[in-house]
Short mmCIF file of N, CA, C and O in Angstrom, two decimals:
data_model
loop_
_atom_site.label_atom_id
_atom_site.label_comp_id
_atom_site.label_asym_id
_atom_site.label_seq_id
_atom_site.Cartn_x
_atom_site.Cartn_y
_atom_site.Cartn_z
N MET A 662 -66.17 -185.25 1.22
CA MET A 662 -65.96 -184.57 -0.19
C MET A 662 -66.91 -183.25 -0.21
O MET A 662 -68.01 -183.11 0.44
N MET A 663 -66.50 -182.21 -1.22
CA MET A 663 -67.51 -181.18 -1.46
C MET A 663 -68.10 -181.18 -2.66
O MET A 663 -67.40 -181.92 -3.68
N THR A 664 -69.24 -180.63 -2.67
CA THR A 664 -70.02 -180.76 -3.91
C THR A 664 -69.93 -180.05 -4.82
O THR A 664 -69.12 -179.00 -4.37
N ALA A 665 -70.57 -179.61 -6.01
CA ALA A 665 -70.39 -178.57 -6.75
C ALA A 665 -70.57 -177.40 -6.32
O ALA A 665 -69.83 -176.40 -6.77
N THR A 666 -71.54 -177.37 -5.44
CA THR A 666 -72.41 -176.11 -4.91
C THR A 666 -71.45 -175.85 -3.85
O THR A 666 -72.07 -174.68 -2.91
N GLY A 667 -70.48 -176.91 -3.20
CA GLY A 667 -69.78 -176.19 -2.02
C GLY A 667 -70.02 -176.89 -0.46
O GLY A 667 -69.60 -176.51 0.53
N GLU A 668 -71.05 -177.79 -0.79
CA GLU A 668 -71.68 -178.66 0.40
C GLU A 668 -70.73 -179.50 0.90
O GLU A 668 -70.32 -180.30 -0.23
N PRO A 669 -70.28 -179.61 2.10
CA PRO A 669 -69.71 -181.01 2.01
C PRO A 669 -70.55 -182.37 2.36
O PRO A 669 -71.80 -182.21 2.42
N ARG A 670 -69.91 -183.02 1.80
CA ARG A 670 -70.79 -184.65 1.72
C ARG A 670 -70.11 -185.64 2.11
O ARG A 670 -69.00 -185.76 1.60
N GLN A 671 -70.70 -186.54 3.07
CA GLN A 671 -69.70 -187.65 3.62
C GLN A 671 -69.99 -188.76 2.73
O GLN A 671 -71.35 -189.20 2.45
N VAL A 672 -69.27 -189.59 2.28
CA VAL A 672 -69.38 -190.93 1.39
C VAL A 672 -68.69 -192.05 2.14
O VAL A 672 -67.53 -191.98 2.44
N GLN A 673 -69.75 -192.93 2.42
CA GLN A 673 -69.07 -194.19 3.19
C GLN A 673 -68.46 -195.37 2.22
O GLN A 673 -69.25 -195.23 0.95
N LEU A 674 -67.55 -195.75 2.50
CA LEU A 674 -66.62 -196.47 1.51
C LEU A 674 -67.27 -197.89 1.57
O LEU A 674 -67.20 -198.31 2.73
N ASN A 675 -67.31 -198.70 0.52
CA ASN A 675 -67.83 -200.31 0.80
C ASN A 675 -66.76 -200.97 1.00
O ASN A 675 -65.37 -200.61 0.45
N PRO A 676 -66.80 -202.03 1.43
CA PRO A 676 -65.51 -203.20 1.44
C PRO A 676 -65.17 -203.43 0.04
O PRO A 676 -66.00 -203.41 -0.84
N LEU A 677 -63.91 -203.84 -0.01
CA LEU A 677 -63.17 -203.95 -1.43
C LEU A 677 -62.91 -203.08 -2.15
O LEU A 677 -62.72 -201.69 -1.77
N ASP A 678 -63.82 -202.86 -3.39
CA ASP A 678 -63.08 -201.67 -4.39
C ASP A 678 -64.31 -200.80 -4.72
O ASP A 678 -65.79 -201.01 -4.91
N ASN A 679 -64.12 -199.58 -4.52
CA ASN A 679 -65.20 -198.15 -4.84
C ASN A 679 -64.56 -197.42 -6.01
O ASN A 679 -63.46 -196.69 -5.79
N LYS A 680 -65.17 -197.70 -7.26
CA LYS A 680 -64.71 -196.85 -8.45
C LYS A 680 -64.93 -195.52 -8.20
O LYS A 680 -66.36 -195.39 -7.83
N VAL A 681 -64.32 -194.53 -8.62
CA VAL A 681 -64.14 -193.33 -8.51
C VAL A 681 -64.26 -192.56 -9.58
O VAL A 681 -63.41 -192.55 -10.72
N GLY A 682 -65.04 -191.09 -10.25
CA GLY A 682 -65.18 -190.87 -11.53
C GLY A 682 -66.15 -190.11 -11.91
O GLY A 682 -67.14 -190.22 -11.15
N ARG A 683 -66.49 -189.76 -13.04
CA ARG A 683 -67.30 -188.85 -13.63
C ARG A 683 -68.39 -189.67 -14.16
O ARG A 683 -69.85 -189.51 -14.29
N GLY A 684 -68.41 -191.14 -14.41
CA GLY A 684 -69.29 -191.83 -14.71
C GLY A 684 -70.33 -192.01 -14.18
O GLY A 684 -69.94 -192.38 -12.83
N SER A 685 -71.59 -192.41 -14.57
CA SER A 685 -72.69 -192.67 -13.78
C SER A 685 -72.67 -194.33 -13.25
O SER A 685 -73.39 -194.41 -12.05
N THR A 686 -71.49 -195.08 -13.93
CA THR A 686 -71.69 -196.49 -13.17
C THR A 686 -70.59 -196.53 -11.85
O THR A 686 -70.39 -197.54 -11.53
N ASN A 687 -70.20 -195.54 -11.40
CA ASN A 687 -69.10 -195.29 -10.28
C ASN A 687 -69.81 -195.42 -8.95
O ASN A 687 -70.99 -195.08 -8.85
N ASP A 688 -69.17 -195.75 -8.35
CA ASP A 688 -69.47 -195.92 -6.51
C ASP A 688 -69.78 -194.80 -6.19
O ASP A 688 -70.30 -194.46 -5.32
N VAL A 689 -68.68 -193.98 -6.38
CA VAL A 689 -68.52 -192.63 -6.22
C VAL A 689 -68.34 -191.37 -7.30
O VAL A 689 -67.35 -191.52 -8.03
N ILE A 690 -69.46 -190.83 -7.85
CA ILE A 690 -69.48 -190.00 -8.69
C ILE A 690 -69.00 -188.47 -8.70
O ILE A 690 -69.31 -187.87 -7.60
N ILE A 691 -67.85 -188.22 -9.24
CA ILE A 691 -67.45 -187.19 -9.40
C ILE A 691 -67.86 -185.93 -10.16
O ILE A 691 -67.49 -186.14 -11.57
N ASP A 692 -68.58 -184.73 -9.71
CA ASP A 692 -69.14 -183.65 -10.60
C ASP A 692 -68.10 -182.57 -11.06
O ASP A 692 -67.98 -181.83 -10.78
N SER A 693 -67.13 -183.01 -12.00
CA SER A 693 -65.93 -182.52 -12.69
C SER A 693 -65.77 -182.96 -14.05
O SER A 693 -65.72 -184.13 -13.90
N ALA A 694 -65.64 -182.04 -14.83
CA ALA A 694 -64.93 -182.02 -16.40
C ALA A 694 -63.33 -182.56 -16.35
O ALA A 694 -63.32 -183.37 -16.93
N GLN A 695 -62.92 -182.11 -15.25
CA GLN A 695 -61.58 -182.70 -15.11
C GLN A 695 -61.38 -183.98 -14.62
O GLN A 695 -60.30 -184.59 -14.70
N ALA A 696 -62.33 -184.79 -13.90
CA ALA A 696 -62.31 -186.16 -13.93
C ALA A 696 -62.49 -186.76 -14.63
O ALA A 696 -63.18 -186.55 -15.67
N SER A 697 -61.53 -187.92 -15.09
CA SER A 697 -61.94 -189.08 -16.11
C SER A 697 -63.44 -189.79 -15.79
O SER A 697 -63.58 -189.93 -14.75
N ARG A 698 -63.91 -190.23 -16.93
CA ARG A 698 -65.39 -191.46 -16.59
C ARG A 698 -64.80 -192.36 -15.50
O ARG A 698 -65.65 -192.56 -14.59
N ASP A 699 -63.87 -193.24 -15.73
CA ASP A 699 -63.19 -194.15 -14.52
C ASP A 699 -62.24 -193.98 -14.43
O ASP A 699 -60.92 -193.60 -14.67
N HIS A 700 -61.84 -192.86 -13.19
CA HIS A 700 -60.88 -192.37 -13.08
C HIS A 700 -60.03 -192.88 -11.70
O HIS A 700 -58.38 -192.98 -12.00
N ALA A 701 -60.11 -193.44 -11.01
CA ALA A 701 -59.41 -194.09 -9.81
C ALA A 701 -60.34 -195.26 -9.33
O ALA A 701 -61.95 -195.04 -9.15
N VAL A 702 -59.67 -196.17 -8.09
CA VAL A 702 -60.27 -197.17 -7.55
C VAL A 702 -59.81 -196.89 -5.90
O VAL A 702 -58.25 -196.69 -5.79
N ILE A 703 -60.83 -197.10 -5.16
CA ILE A 703 -60.31 -196.81 -3.83
C ILE A 703 -60.66 -198.49 -2.98
O ILE A 703 -62.16 -198.89 -2.78
N ALA A 704 -59.57 -199.02 -2.88
CA ALA A 704 -59.78 -200.57 -2.12
C ALA A 704 -59.70 -200.52 -0.47
O ALA A 704 -58.91 -199.90 -0.17
N VAL A 705 -60.64 -200.77 0.00
CA VAL A 705 -60.88 -200.81 1.62
C VAL A 705 -60.70 -202.15 1.79
O VAL A 705 -61.62 -203.63 1.43
N GLU A 706 -59.07 -202.47 2.13
CA GLU A 706 -59.28 -204.12 2.67
C GLU A 706 -58.99 -204.11 4.49
O GLU A 706 -59.20 -203.06 4.93
N GLN A 707 -58.47 -205.01 4.90
CA GLN A 707 -58.77 -205.38 6.59
C GLN A 707 -58.10 -204.48 7.02
O GLN A 707 -58.10 -203.66 8.01
N ALA A 708 -56.73 -204.13 6.54
CA ALA A 708 -55.70 -203.42 7.00
C ALA A 708 -55.50 -202.07 6.67
O ALA A 708 -54.93 -200.90 7.24
N PHE A 709 -55.56 -201.92 5.37
CA PHE A 709 -55.65 -200.64 4.75
C PHE A 709 -56.41 -200.26 3.75
O PHE A 709 -57.28 -201.18 3.25
N VAL A 710 -56.31 -199.16 3.32
CA VAL A 710 -57.29 -198.67 2.22
C VAL A 710 -56.28 -197.73 1.37
O VAL A 710 -55.41 -197.22 1.78
N THR A 711 -56.29 -198.12 0.02
CA THR A 711 -55.53 -197.70 -1.42
C THR A 711 -56.25 -197.11 -2.37
O THR A 711 -57.15 -197.52 -2.63
N ILE A 712 -55.54 -195.95 -2.98
CA ILE A 712 -56.24 -195.52 -4.00
C ILE A 712 -55.27 -195.36 -5.07
O ILE A 712 -54.02 -195.85 -5.21
N THR A 713 -56.08 -196.24 -6.40
CA THR A 713 -55.15 -196.20 -7.31
C THR A 713 -55.31 -195.58 -8.75
O THR A 713 -56.68 -195.52 -8.79
N ASP A 714 -54.82 -194.91 -9.49
CA ASP A 714 -55.23 -194.11 -10.46
C ASP A 714 -55.48 -195.16 -11.40
O ASP A 714 -54.92 -196.32 -11.94
N LEU A 715 -56.57 -194.81 -12.39
CA LEU A 715 -56.66 -196.06 -13.56
C LEU A 715 -56.68 -195.42 -14.73
O LEU A 715 -57.20 -195.68 -15.70
N GLY A 716 -55.28 -194.75 -14.69
CA GLY A 716 -55.03 -194.27 -16.09
C GLY A 716 -55.51 -192.91 -16.66
O GLY A 716 -55.85 -192.70 -17.53
N SER A 717 -56.00 -192.22 -15.63
CA SER A 717 -56.61 -190.98 -15.79
C SER A 717 -56.09 -189.88 -16.58
O SER A 717 -54.63 -189.94 -16.72
N ARG A 718 -56.49 -189.08 -17.51
CA ARG A 718 -55.96 -187.96 -17.95
C ARG A 718 -55.31 -186.82 -17.04
O ARG A 718 -53.93 -186.36 -17.73
N ASN A 719 -55.95 -186.30 -16.11
CA ASN A 719 -55.37 -185.50 -15.37
C ASN A 719 -54.34 -186.08 -13.82
O ASN A 719 -54.52 -185.21 -13.28
N GLY A 720 -54.56 -187.16 -13.89
CA GLY A 720 -53.99 -187.84 -12.59
C GLY A 720 -54.81 -187.49 -11.54
O GLY A 720 -55.75 -187.10 -11.23
N THR A 721 -54.18 -188.74 -10.67
CA THR A 721 -54.55 -188.55 -9.09
C THR A 721 -53.78 -187.92 -8.34
O THR A 721 -52.46 -188.74 -8.64
N PHE A 722 -53.96 -187.24 -7.17
CA PHE A 722 -52.93 -186.66 -6.61
C PHE A 722 -53.65 -186.96 -4.68
O PHE A 722 -54.61 -186.99 -4.78
N VAL A 723 -52.28 -187.46 -4.16
CA VAL A 723 -52.72 -187.60 -2.69
C VAL A 723 -51.63 -186.69 -2.06
O VAL A 723 -50.35 -186.62 -2.33
N ASN A 724 -52.04 -185.51 -1.28
CA ASN A 724 -51.33 -184.50 -0.67
C ASN A 724 -50.57 -183.81 -1.57
O ASN A 724 -49.03 -183.77 -1.24
N ASP A 725 -50.84 -183.52 -2.66
CA ASP A 725 -49.98 -182.84 -3.73
C ASP A 725 -48.96 -183.45 -4.51
O ASP A 725 -48.35 -182.99 -5.32
N VAL A 726 -49.20 -184.85 -4.49
CA VAL A 726 -48.25 -185.51 -4.87
C VAL A 726 -49.11 -186.56 -6.19
O VAL A 726 -49.72 -187.34 -5.43
N GLN A 727 -48.53 -186.43 -7.23
CA GLN A 727 -49.26 -187.55 -8.29
C GLN A 727 -48.83 -188.62 -8.00
O GLN A 727 -47.64 -189.24 -7.90
N ILE A 728 -49.79 -189.91 -7.81
CA ILE A 728 -49.45 -191.23 -7.71
C ILE A 728 -50.23 -192.32 -8.73
O ILE A 728 -51.05 -191.67 -9.17
N GLU A 729 -49.56 -193.29 -8.65
CA GLU A 729 -50.30 -194.33 -9.29
C GLU A 729 -51.07 -195.07 -8.43
O GLU A 729 -52.10 -195.81 -8.86
N SER A 730 -50.30 -195.64 -7.26
CA SER A 730 -51.06 -195.90 -6.30
C SER A 730 -50.32 -195.67 -4.80
O SER A 730 -49.33 -195.38 -4.93
N GLN A 731 -51.38 -195.33 -3.77
CA GLN A 731 -50.96 -195.14 -2.69
C GLN A 731 -51.76 -195.50 -1.53
O GLN A 731 -53.03 -195.28 -1.55
N VAL A 732 -51.28 -195.80 -0.69
CA VAL A 732 -52.26 -196.68 1.09
C VAL A 732 -52.29 -195.09 1.58
O VAL A 732 -51.61 -194.10 1.61
N LEU A 733 -53.89 -194.72 1.80
CA LEU A 733 -54.26 -193.84 2.36
C LEU A 733 -54.43 -193.59 3.96
O LEU A 733 -54.33 -194.62 4.47
N ALA A 734 -54.02 -192.63 4.74
CA ALA A 734 -53.96 -192.47 5.97
C ALA A 734 -54.78 -191.30 6.34
O ALA A 734 -55.17 -190.32 5.43
N HIS A 735 -55.25 -191.29 7.66
CA HIS A 735 -56.73 -190.27 8.07
C HIS A 735 -55.90 -188.70 8.00
O HIS A 735 -55.11 -188.58 7.85
N GLY A 736 -56.98 -188.02 7.04
CA GLY A 736 -56.55 -186.59 6.65
C GLY A 736 -55.83 -186.50 5.74
O GLY A 736 -55.66 -185.29 4.90
N ASP A 737 -55.69 -187.58 4.58
CA ASP A 737 -54.78 -187.22 3.41
C ASP A 737 -55.90 -186.57 2.54
O ASP A 737 -57.03 -186.96 2.32
N ALA A 738 -55.47 -185.94 1.69
CA ALA A 738 -56.10 -184.80 0.78
C ALA A 738 -55.93 -185.69 -0.66
O ALA A 738 -54.80 -186.01 -1.18
N ILE A 739 -56.53 -185.61 -1.01
CA ILE A 739 -57.06 -186.52 -2.69
C ILE A 739 -57.66 -185.56 -3.57
O ILE A 739 -58.49 -184.80 -3.64
N ARG A 740 -56.86 -185.29 -4.54
CA ARG A 740 -57.39 -184.45 -5.61
C ARG A 740 -57.13 -185.34 -7.18
O ARG A 740 -56.68 -185.94 -7.42
N LEU A 741 -58.36 -185.24 -7.63
CA LEU A 741 -58.71 -185.86 -9.00
C LEU A 741 -59.23 -184.77 -9.83
O LEU A 741 -60.20 -184.01 -9.94
N GLY A 742 -58.36 -184.39 -10.76
CA GLY A 742 -58.60 -183.28 -11.65
C GLY A 742 -58.52 -181.97 -10.96
O GLY A 742 -57.54 -181.78 -10.24
N THR A 743 -59.45 -181.12 -10.87
CA THR A 743 -59.71 -180.13 -9.94
C THR A 743 -60.44 -180.74 -8.61
O THR A 743 -61.03 -179.77 -8.26
N TYR A 744 -60.83 -181.71 -8.47
CA TYR A 744 -61.98 -182.11 -7.38
C TYR A 744 -61.21 -182.60 -6.11
O TYR A 744 -60.42 -183.45 -6.21
N GLU A 745 -61.52 -182.05 -5.02
CA GLU A 745 -60.63 -182.46 -3.94
C GLU A 745 -61.79 -183.08 -2.87
O GLU A 745 -62.77 -182.80 -2.82
N MET A 746 -61.11 -184.08 -2.22
CA MET A 746 -61.63 -184.77 -0.97
C MET A 746 -60.89 -184.94 -0.14
O MET A 746 -59.55 -185.05 -0.20
N ARG A 747 -61.14 -185.22 1.17
CA ARG A 747 -60.75 -185.58 2.62
C ARG A 747 -60.89 -187.01 2.88
O ARG A 747 -61.98 -187.51 2.76
N PHE A 748 -59.70 -188.14 3.14
CA PHE A 748 -60.04 -189.23 3.46
C PHE A 748 -59.88 -189.51 4.98
O PHE A 748 -59.25 -188.61 5.91
N ILE A 749 -61.10 -189.85 5.69
CA ILE A 749 -61.21 -189.57 7.17
C ILE A 749 -61.39 -191.10 7.09
O ILE A 749 -62.07 -192.14 6.78
N SER A 750 -60.66 -191.57 8.27
CA SER A 750 -60.91 -192.76 8.66
C SER A 750 -61.34 -193.55 9.79
O SER A 750 -61.08 -194.44 10.61
N ILE A 751 -62.14 -192.64 10.16
CA ILE A 751 -62.99 -193.12 11.51
C ILE A 751 -64.58 -193.23 10.87
O ILE A 751 -64.78 -192.81 10.15
N ASP A 752 -65.38 -194.18 11.66
CA ASP A 752 -66.92 -194.16 11.82
C ASP A 752 -67.60 -193.32 12.22
O ASP A 752 -67.56 -193.53 13.45
N GLN A 753 -67.55 -192.11 11.68
CA GLN A 753 -68.55 -191.61 12.29
C GLN A 753 -69.25 -190.26 11.35
O GLN A 753 -68.64 -190.04 9.79
N GLU A 754 -70.40 -189.64 11.49
CA GLU A 754 -70.99 -188.68 10.77
C GLU A 754 -70.62 -187.47 10.92
O GLU A 754 -70.26 -187.19 12.33
N PHE A 755 -70.30 -186.53 10.21
CA PHE A 755 -70.16 -185.39 10.13
C PHE A 755 -70.95 -184.71 10.26
O PHE A 755 -71.60 -184.50 9.18
N THR A 756 -71.20 -183.48 10.83
CA THR A 756 -72.30 -182.25 10.61
C THR A 756 -71.52 -181.40 9.75
O THR A 756 -70.43 -181.62 9.45
N GLN A 757 -72.25 -180.44 8.72
CA GLN A 757 -71.54 -179.42 8.12
C GLN A 757 -70.48 -178.94 8.62
O GLN A 757 -69.60 -178.66 8.04
N VAL A 758 -70.54 -178.16 9.82
CA VAL A 758 -69.81 -177.20 10.66
C VAL A 758 -68.36 -178.36 10.85
O VAL A 758 -67.30 -177.85 10.65
N GLU A 759 -68.70 -179.49 11.42
CA GLU A 759 -67.56 -180.40 11.76
C GLU A 759 -66.84 -180.90 10.49
O GLU A 759 -65.82 -180.76 10.41
N ALA A 760 -67.41 -180.53 9.35
CA ALA A 760 -66.54 -181.35 7.94
C ALA A 760 -66.15 -180.15 7.64
O ALA A 760 -64.82 -179.95 7.03
N MET A 761 -66.43 -178.94 7.25
CA MET A 761 -66.04 -177.80 7.47
C MET A 761 -64.65 -177.64 8.12
O MET A 761 -63.67 -177.17 7.79
N ARG A 762 -65.02 -177.94 9.22
CA ARG A 762 -63.36 -177.58 10.06
C ARG A 762 -62.55 -178.49 9.78
O ARG A 762 -61.27 -178.36 9.97
N ILE A 763 -62.87 -179.63 9.42
CA ILE A 763 -61.93 -180.78 9.45
C ILE A 763 -61.32 -180.41 8.07
O ILE A 763 -60.00 -180.31 7.79
N LEU A 764 -62.10 -179.84 6.87
CA LEU A 764 -61.48 -179.44 5.73
C LEU A 764 -60.28 -178.02 5.62
O LEU A 764 -60.11 -177.57 4.83
N THR A 765 -60.65 -177.24 6.89
CA THR A 765 -59.90 -176.06 6.81
C THR A 765 -58.79 -176.36 8.19
O THR A 765 -58.28 -175.34 8.50
N MET A 766 -58.61 -177.78 8.63
CA MET A 766 -57.55 -177.88 9.90
C MET A 766 -56.23 -176.99 8.98
O MET A 766 -55.69 -177.55 8.05
N HIS A 767 -55.49 -176.76 10.10
CA HIS A 767 -54.11 -176.20 9.77
C HIS A 767 -53.39 -177.18 8.97
O HIS A 767 -53.19 -178.40 9.58
N GLY A 768 -52.95 -177.20 7.92
CA GLY A 768 -51.83 -178.32 7.35
C GLY A 768 -52.65 -179.02 6.54
O GLY A 768 -51.95 -180.14 5.78
N LEU A 769 -53.98 -179.15 6.76
CA LEU A 769 -54.74 -180.31 6.10
C LEU A 769 -55.48 -179.51 4.38
O LEU A 769 -55.63 -180.24 3.80
N LEU A 770 -55.81 -178.30 4.82
CA LEU A 770 -56.05 -177.64 3.68
C LEU A 770 -55.54 -177.43 2.08
O LEU A 770 -54.13 -177.11 2.24
N VAL A 771 -55.85 -177.88 1.15
CA VAL A 771 -54.88 -177.86 -0.20
C VAL A 771 -55.28 -176.86 -0.91
O VAL A 771 -56.64 -176.68 -1.19
N ASN A 772 -54.44 -176.01 -1.33
CA ASN A 772 -54.54 -175.09 -2.23
C ASN A 772 -54.11 -175.18 -3.65
O ASN A 772 -52.86 -175.24 -3.67
N ILE A 773 -54.72 -175.92 -4.80
CA ILE A 773 -54.59 -176.22 -5.86
C ILE A 773 -53.73 -175.21 -6.61
O ILE A 773 -52.90 -175.41 -7.31
N GLY A 774 -53.81 -174.08 -6.49
CA GLY A 774 -53.39 -172.71 -7.51
C GLY A 774 -52.16 -172.45 -6.81
O GLY A 774 -51.05 -171.60 -7.57
N GLU A 775 -51.52 -172.55 -5.80
CA GLU A 775 -50.10 -172.36 -5.05
C GLU A 775 -49.16 -173.63 -5.02
O GLU A 775 -49.55 -174.61 -4.51
N ALA A 776 -48.20 -173.22 -5.55
CA ALA A 776 -46.68 -174.11 -5.59
C ALA A 776 -46.53 -174.77 -4.18
O ALA A 776 -46.75 -173.39 -3.42
N ARG A 777 -46.40 -175.57 -3.74
CA ARG A 777 -46.06 -175.81 -2.36
C ARG A 777 -44.82 -177.08 -2.17
O ARG A 777 -44.79 -177.64 -2.98
N ALA A 778 -44.16 -176.74 -1.38
CA ALA A 778 -43.07 -177.66 -1.09
C ALA A 778 -43.74 -179.01 -0.52
O ALA A 778 -44.47 -179.03 -0.27
N HIS A 779 -42.84 -180.17 -1.33
CA HIS A 779 -43.58 -181.74 -1.04
C HIS A 779 -42.48 -182.36 0.18
O HIS A 779 -41.25 -182.52 -0.59
N SER A 780 -43.35 -183.09 0.80
CA SER A 780 -42.48 -184.24 1.57
C SER A 780 -42.02 -185.31 0.66
O SER A 780 -42.78 -185.78 0.23
N GLU A 781 -40.78 -185.76 1.16
CA GLU A 781 -40.74 -187.40 0.37
C GLU A 781 -40.97 -188.12 1.29
O GLU A 781 -40.95 -189.29 0.92
N ALA A 782 -41.26 -188.12 2.34
CA ALA A 782 -41.97 -189.16 3.28
C ALA A 782 -43.57 -189.56 2.72
O ALA A 782 -44.11 -188.78 2.61
N PRO A 783 -43.53 -191.12 2.81
CA PRO A 783 -45.07 -191.49 2.70
C PRO A 783 -46.20 -190.81 3.69
O PRO A 783 -45.87 -190.78 4.73
N THR A 784 -47.54 -190.89 3.60
CA THR A 784 -48.27 -190.83 4.20
C THR A 784 -48.57 -191.69 5.18
O THR A 784 -48.98 -191.35 6.38
N ALA A 785 -48.11 -193.07 5.25
CA ALA A 785 -48.48 -193.87 5.99
C ALA A 785 -47.04 -194.36 6.41
O ALA A 785 -46.57 -194.77 5.48
N PRO A 786 -46.77 -194.41 7.88
CA PRO A 786 -45.37 -194.68 8.29
C PRO A 786 -44.89 -196.37 7.42
O PRO A 786 -45.54 -197.17 7.45
N GLY A 787 -43.69 -196.72 7.00
CA GLY A 787 -43.41 -197.78 6.67
C GLY A 787 -43.94 -198.29 5.20
O GLY A 787 -43.63 -199.55 4.69
N VAL A 788 -44.55 -197.60 4.55
CA VAL A 788 -45.29 -197.94 3.35
C VAL A 788 -44.58 -197.02 2.29
O VAL A 788 -44.56 -195.76 2.16
N PRO A 789 -44.38 -197.67 0.98
CA PRO A 789 -43.49 -197.26 0.00
C PRO A 789 -44.73 -196.02 -0.80
O PRO A 789 -45.72 -196.59 -0.83
N VAL A 790 -44.30 -195.30 -1.36
CA VAL A 790 -44.82 -194.36 -2.30
C VAL A 790 -44.74 -194.71 -3.72
O VAL A 790 -43.65 -194.71 -4.00
N SER A 791 -45.86 -194.81 -4.59
CA SER A 791 -45.35 -194.91 -6.02
C SER A 791 -45.66 -193.52 -6.55
O SER A 791 -47.02 -193.12 -6.29
N ARG A 792 -44.83 -193.05 -7.17
CA ARG A 792 -44.91 -191.74 -7.85
C ARG A 792 -44.89 -191.59 -9.08
O ARG A 792 -44.12 -192.42 -9.81
N HIS A 793 -45.73 -190.50 -9.85
CA HIS A 793 -45.31 -190.47 -11.55
C HIS A 793 -45.33 -189.17 -11.37
O HIS A 793 -46.07 -188.12 -11.19
N GLY A 794 -44.42 -188.70 -12.36
CA GLY A 794 -44.53 -187.08 -13.25
C GLY A 794 -43.66 -186.69 -11.84
O GLY A 794 -42.78 -187.02 -11.15
N LYS A 795 -43.72 -185.37 -11.96
CA LYS A 795 -42.74 -184.27 -11.46
C LYS A 795 -43.26 -183.80 -10.08
O LYS A 795 -44.86 -183.55 -10.20
N LEU A 796 -42.54 -183.43 -9.11
CA LEU A 796 -42.84 -182.63 -7.86
C LEU A 796 -43.10 -181.00 -8.23
O LEU A 796 -42.11 -180.68 -8.70
#
């Protein structure tokens, strides 16, 4: 994820539930007024990692699609309000240069201000997508 100052920061997810939001009691604290105090939860299970919106005001998006709940796949772009992060499914520490390379890889960079065509395919093969709102 990128900090408010633009520095990449790697966050190790804990097994089971990881609460994400602006509130100080969350496991992953988002420094954005557009993020809800308790915005989403990322559940790390044995076979899958899932993100679920907790009724946030500005929504949770995976690859520019607003979701209620979504299984995450390596490289998925997650947006909470105006805050962006990338899901990386490998156990590896990244240097700042490597993190910036991942964030800017062709096809992975998300431009919030630009309308884009969206794929109807889920991010993980064979897993249904739960959608909310308009594309």
